[in-house]
mmCIF file of C-alpha atoms in Angstrom:
data_model
loop_
_atom_site.group_PDB
_atom_site.id
_atom_site.type_symbol
_atom_site.label_atom_id
_atom_site.label_comp_id
_atom_site.label_asym_id
_atom_site.label_seq_id
_atom_site.Cartn_x
_atom_site.Cartn_y
_atom_site.Cartn_z
ATOM 1 C CA MET V 1 242.960 -103.540 -144.684
ATOM 2 C CA LYS V 2 240.099 -101.294 -145.725
ATOM 3 C CA PRO V 3 239.002 -101.140 -149.386
ATOM 4 C CA ARG V 4 239.965 -97.461 -149.694
ATOM 5 C CA GLU V 5 243.462 -98.287 -148.421
ATOM 6 C CA LYS V 6 243.757 -101.074 -150.981
ATOM 7 C CA LYS V 7 242.772 -98.618 -153.692
ATOM 8 C CA LEU V 8 245.352 -96.120 -152.424
ATOM 9 C CA TYR V 9 248.157 -98.687 -152.543
ATOM 10 C CA MET V 10 247.141 -99.810 -156.031
ATOM 11 C CA ASP V 11 247.060 -96.160 -157.112
ATOM 12 C CA LEU V 12 250.597 -95.805 -155.756
ATOM 13 C CA ALA V 13 251.662 -98.931 -157.660
ATOM 14 C CA GLN V 14 250.266 -97.314 -160.815
ATOM 15 C CA ARG V 15 252.347 -94.216 -160.078
ATOM 16 C CA MET V 16 255.444 -96.349 -159.520
ATOM 17 C CA GLY V 17 254.872 -97.886 -162.951
ATOM 18 C CA GLN V 18 254.972 -94.416 -164.481
ATOM 19 C CA MET V 19 258.590 -94.161 -163.305
ATOM 20 C CA SER V 20 259.593 -96.964 -165.687
ATOM 21 C CA TYR V 21 261.364 -96.174 -168.956
ATOM 22 C CA CYS V 22 259.868 -99.278 -170.560
ATOM 23 C CA HIS V 23 257.616 -98.612 -173.533
ATOM 24 C CA ARG V 24 255.854 -101.966 -173.828
ATOM 25 C CA ALA V 25 254.490 -102.001 -170.301
ATOM 26 C CA GLN V 26 255.157 -99.783 -167.319
ATOM 27 C CA VAL V 27 254.668 -101.953 -164.249
ATOM 28 C CA GLY V 28 254.694 -100.743 -160.644
ATOM 29 C CA CYS V 29 254.742 -102.545 -157.312
ATOM 30 C CA VAL V 30 254.178 -101.496 -153.697
ATOM 31 C CA VAL V 31 254.894 -103.709 -150.672
ATOM 32 C CA VAL V 32 252.836 -102.896 -147.558
ATOM 33 C CA LYS V 33 253.146 -104.255 -144.036
ATOM 34 C CA GLU V 34 251.183 -103.147 -140.996
ATOM 35 C CA ASP V 35 249.816 -100.120 -142.895
ATOM 36 C CA ASN V 36 253.303 -98.956 -143.907
ATOM 37 C CA ILE V 37 254.918 -99.011 -147.321
ATOM 38 C CA ILE V 38 258.114 -100.976 -146.775
ATOM 39 C CA SER V 39 259.243 -101.122 -150.406
ATOM 40 C CA TYR V 40 258.314 -100.243 -153.952
ATOM 41 C CA GLY V 41 259.650 -100.775 -157.438
ATOM 42 C CA TRP V 42 259.046 -100.556 -161.168
ATOM 43 C CA ASN V 43 260.298 -102.512 -164.128
ATOM 44 C CA GLY V 44 263.540 -101.368 -165.687
ATOM 45 C CA THR V 45 267.184 -102.051 -166.325
ATOM 46 C CA PRO V 46 269.761 -102.476 -163.550
ATOM 47 C CA ALA V 47 271.257 -99.311 -162.051
ATOM 48 C CA GLY V 48 274.007 -97.846 -164.187
ATOM 49 C CA GLU V 49 272.807 -99.452 -167.419
ATOM 50 C CA ASP V 50 271.066 -97.840 -170.372
ATOM 51 C CA ASN V 51 267.386 -97.198 -169.559
ATOM 52 C CA CYS V 52 266.227 -98.844 -172.781
ATOM 53 C CA CYS V 53 264.083 -101.846 -171.863
ATOM 54 C CA GLU V 54 263.197 -103.116 -175.343
ATOM 55 C CA ASP V 55 265.262 -104.142 -178.348
ATOM 56 C CA GLU V 56 264.710 -102.807 -181.890
ATOM 57 C CA HIS V 57 261.798 -105.262 -182.322
ATOM 58 C CA GLY V 58 259.981 -104.107 -179.184
ATOM 59 C CA ILE V 59 260.879 -107.238 -177.218
ATOM 60 C CA SER V 60 261.918 -106.827 -173.587
ATOM 61 C CA LYS V 61 265.654 -107.203 -173.112
ATOM 62 C CA PRO V 62 266.764 -110.086 -170.869
ATOM 63 C CA ASN V 63 268.365 -107.721 -168.340
ATOM 64 C CA VAL V 64 265.075 -105.979 -167.487
ATOM 65 C CA ILE V 65 264.180 -106.420 -163.823
ATOM 66 C CA HIS V 66 260.473 -106.819 -163.073
ATOM 67 C CA ALA V 67 258.743 -104.436 -160.664
ATOM 68 C CA GLU V 68 258.161 -107.108 -157.998
ATOM 69 C CA ASP V 69 261.793 -108.204 -158.159
ATOM 70 C CA ASN V 70 262.966 -104.589 -157.893
ATOM 71 C CA ALA V 71 260.780 -104.058 -154.814
ATOM 72 C CA LEU V 72 262.060 -107.246 -153.161
ATOM 73 C CA ARG V 73 265.681 -106.342 -153.984
ATOM 74 C CA LYS V 74 265.204 -102.898 -152.480
ATOM 75 C CA LEU V 75 263.711 -104.486 -149.369
ATOM 76 C CA THR V 76 266.855 -106.569 -148.816
ATOM 77 C CA ARG V 77 268.765 -103.324 -148.259
ATOM 78 C CA THR V 78 266.592 -102.468 -145.241
ATOM 79 C CA ASP V 79 265.872 -103.963 -141.831
ATOM 80 C CA SER V 80 262.274 -104.766 -142.861
ATOM 81 C CA SER V 81 260.948 -108.229 -143.601
ATOM 82 C CA SER V 82 258.452 -109.108 -146.310
ATOM 83 C CA LYS V 83 256.975 -111.890 -144.171
ATOM 84 C CA GLY V 84 253.250 -111.200 -143.891
ATOM 85 C CA ALA V 85 253.350 -108.189 -146.234
ATOM 86 C CA GLU V 86 250.772 -107.424 -148.904
ATOM 87 C CA VAL V 87 251.905 -106.684 -152.461
ATOM 88 C CA PHE V 88 250.119 -104.447 -154.948
ATOM 89 C CA VAL V 89 251.247 -104.794 -158.555
ATOM 90 C CA THR V 90 249.764 -103.274 -161.690
ATOM 91 C CA ILE V 91 250.135 -106.399 -163.854
ATOM 92 C CA ALA V 92 249.750 -109.965 -162.555
ATOM 93 C CA PRO V 93 253.123 -111.486 -161.654
ATOM 94 C CA CYS V 94 254.933 -113.840 -164.022
ATOM 95 C CA ILE V 95 255.892 -117.263 -162.681
ATOM 96 C CA ARG V 96 259.403 -116.132 -161.642
ATOM 97 C CA CYS V 97 258.050 -113.170 -159.679
ATOM 98 C CA ALA V 98 255.239 -115.281 -158.206
ATOM 99 C CA GLU V 99 257.820 -117.759 -156.937
ATOM 100 C CA LYS V 100 259.948 -114.941 -155.483
ATOM 101 C CA LEU V 101 256.908 -113.466 -153.741
ATOM 102 C CA SER V 102 256.042 -116.876 -152.282
ATOM 103 C CA ASP V 103 259.637 -117.357 -151.139
ATOM 104 C CA ALA V 104 259.528 -113.890 -149.563
ATOM 105 C CA ARG V 105 256.532 -115.128 -147.522
ATOM 106 C CA VAL V 106 254.188 -112.309 -148.460
ATOM 107 C CA SER V 107 250.628 -112.933 -147.334
ATOM 108 C CA LYS V 108 248.658 -111.477 -150.256
ATOM 109 C CA VAL V 109 249.203 -110.313 -153.820
ATOM 110 C CA TYR V 110 246.781 -107.919 -155.520
ATOM 111 C CA TYR V 111 247.006 -107.063 -159.207
ATOM 112 C CA ALA V 112 245.106 -104.639 -161.420
ATOM 113 C CA ALA V 113 245.547 -106.214 -164.862
ATOM 114 C CA LEU V 114 246.187 -109.601 -166.392
ATOM 115 C CA ARG V 115 248.439 -110.190 -169.375
ATOM 116 C CA LYS V 116 246.581 -112.424 -171.837
ATOM 117 C CA GLY V 117 247.789 -115.985 -171.903
ATOM 118 C CA ARG V 118 250.083 -115.495 -168.913
ATOM 119 C CA THR V 119 248.382 -117.185 -165.988
ATOM 120 C CA VAL V 120 251.120 -119.483 -164.652
ATOM 121 C CA GLY V 121 252.178 -116.946 -161.994
ATOM 122 C CA ILE V 122 248.577 -116.496 -160.920
ATOM 123 C CA GLU V 123 248.085 -120.247 -160.685
ATOM 124 C CA HIS V 124 251.208 -120.534 -158.532
ATOM 125 C CA LEU V 125 249.933 -117.871 -156.138
ATOM 126 C CA GLN V 126 246.492 -119.479 -156.005
ATOM 127 C CA ARG V 127 248.047 -122.818 -155.037
ATOM 128 C CA HIS V 128 249.819 -121.031 -152.196
ATOM 129 C CA ASP V 129 246.686 -119.093 -151.110
ATOM 130 C CA LYS V 130 248.332 -115.720 -151.730
ATOM 131 C CA LEU V 131 246.333 -114.354 -154.647
ATOM 132 C CA PHE V 132 243.652 -111.722 -154.179
ATOM 133 C CA SER V 133 242.825 -109.882 -157.344
ATOM 134 C CA HIS V 134 239.762 -109.997 -159.523
ATOM 135 C CA ALA V 135 237.366 -109.848 -156.587
ATOM 136 C CA HIS V 136 238.964 -106.541 -155.634
ATOM 137 C CA GLN V 137 239.624 -105.259 -159.125
ATOM 138 C CA THR V 138 236.539 -103.066 -159.309
ATOM 139 C CA ALA V 139 237.421 -101.598 -155.934
ATOM 140 C CA PHE V 140 240.759 -100.528 -157.438
ATOM 141 C CA GLN V 141 238.946 -99.005 -160.431
ATOM 142 C CA HIS V 142 241.791 -99.956 -162.749
ATOM 143 C CA ASN V 143 239.747 -101.771 -165.373
ATOM 144 C CA GLU V 144 241.356 -99.565 -168.034
ATOM 145 C CA CYS V 145 244.585 -101.476 -167.390
ATOM 146 C CA MET V 146 243.057 -104.587 -168.909
ATOM 147 C CA GLY V 147 243.600 -103.046 -172.362
ATOM 148 C CA LEU V 148 247.371 -102.916 -172.038
ATOM 149 C CA TRP V 149 247.914 -106.403 -173.403
#
């Protein structure tokens, strides 16, 4: 995949994040396979529930679904497979999402920002040779995302 295509998909992940009603962090995800977007998602509450993602203290509610999980769930409702796909996510995956992405057999995960102190998901992806991020971060030109956390 060409660098300008990677930037495009990360830009689209950023746009997906803007669809979230979450105040603490709006996270977006795009799943790409063979130059086609096969799924996308953003963090939020399950369909039919109140779109409030945080409690009165600003803490994420336990029912909030992460962007990567939303994209993978959406993909299960199609005939497409995530095997060999590339994932673009605006914030590095947590350990649960990293495990789900590994189980989904994606080939690469790109992220634009890292949440301080939360590297377990990244370490999991590195152990499984699926993480491609900081080397491409400047190509995405999303360094401003680093200030979110």
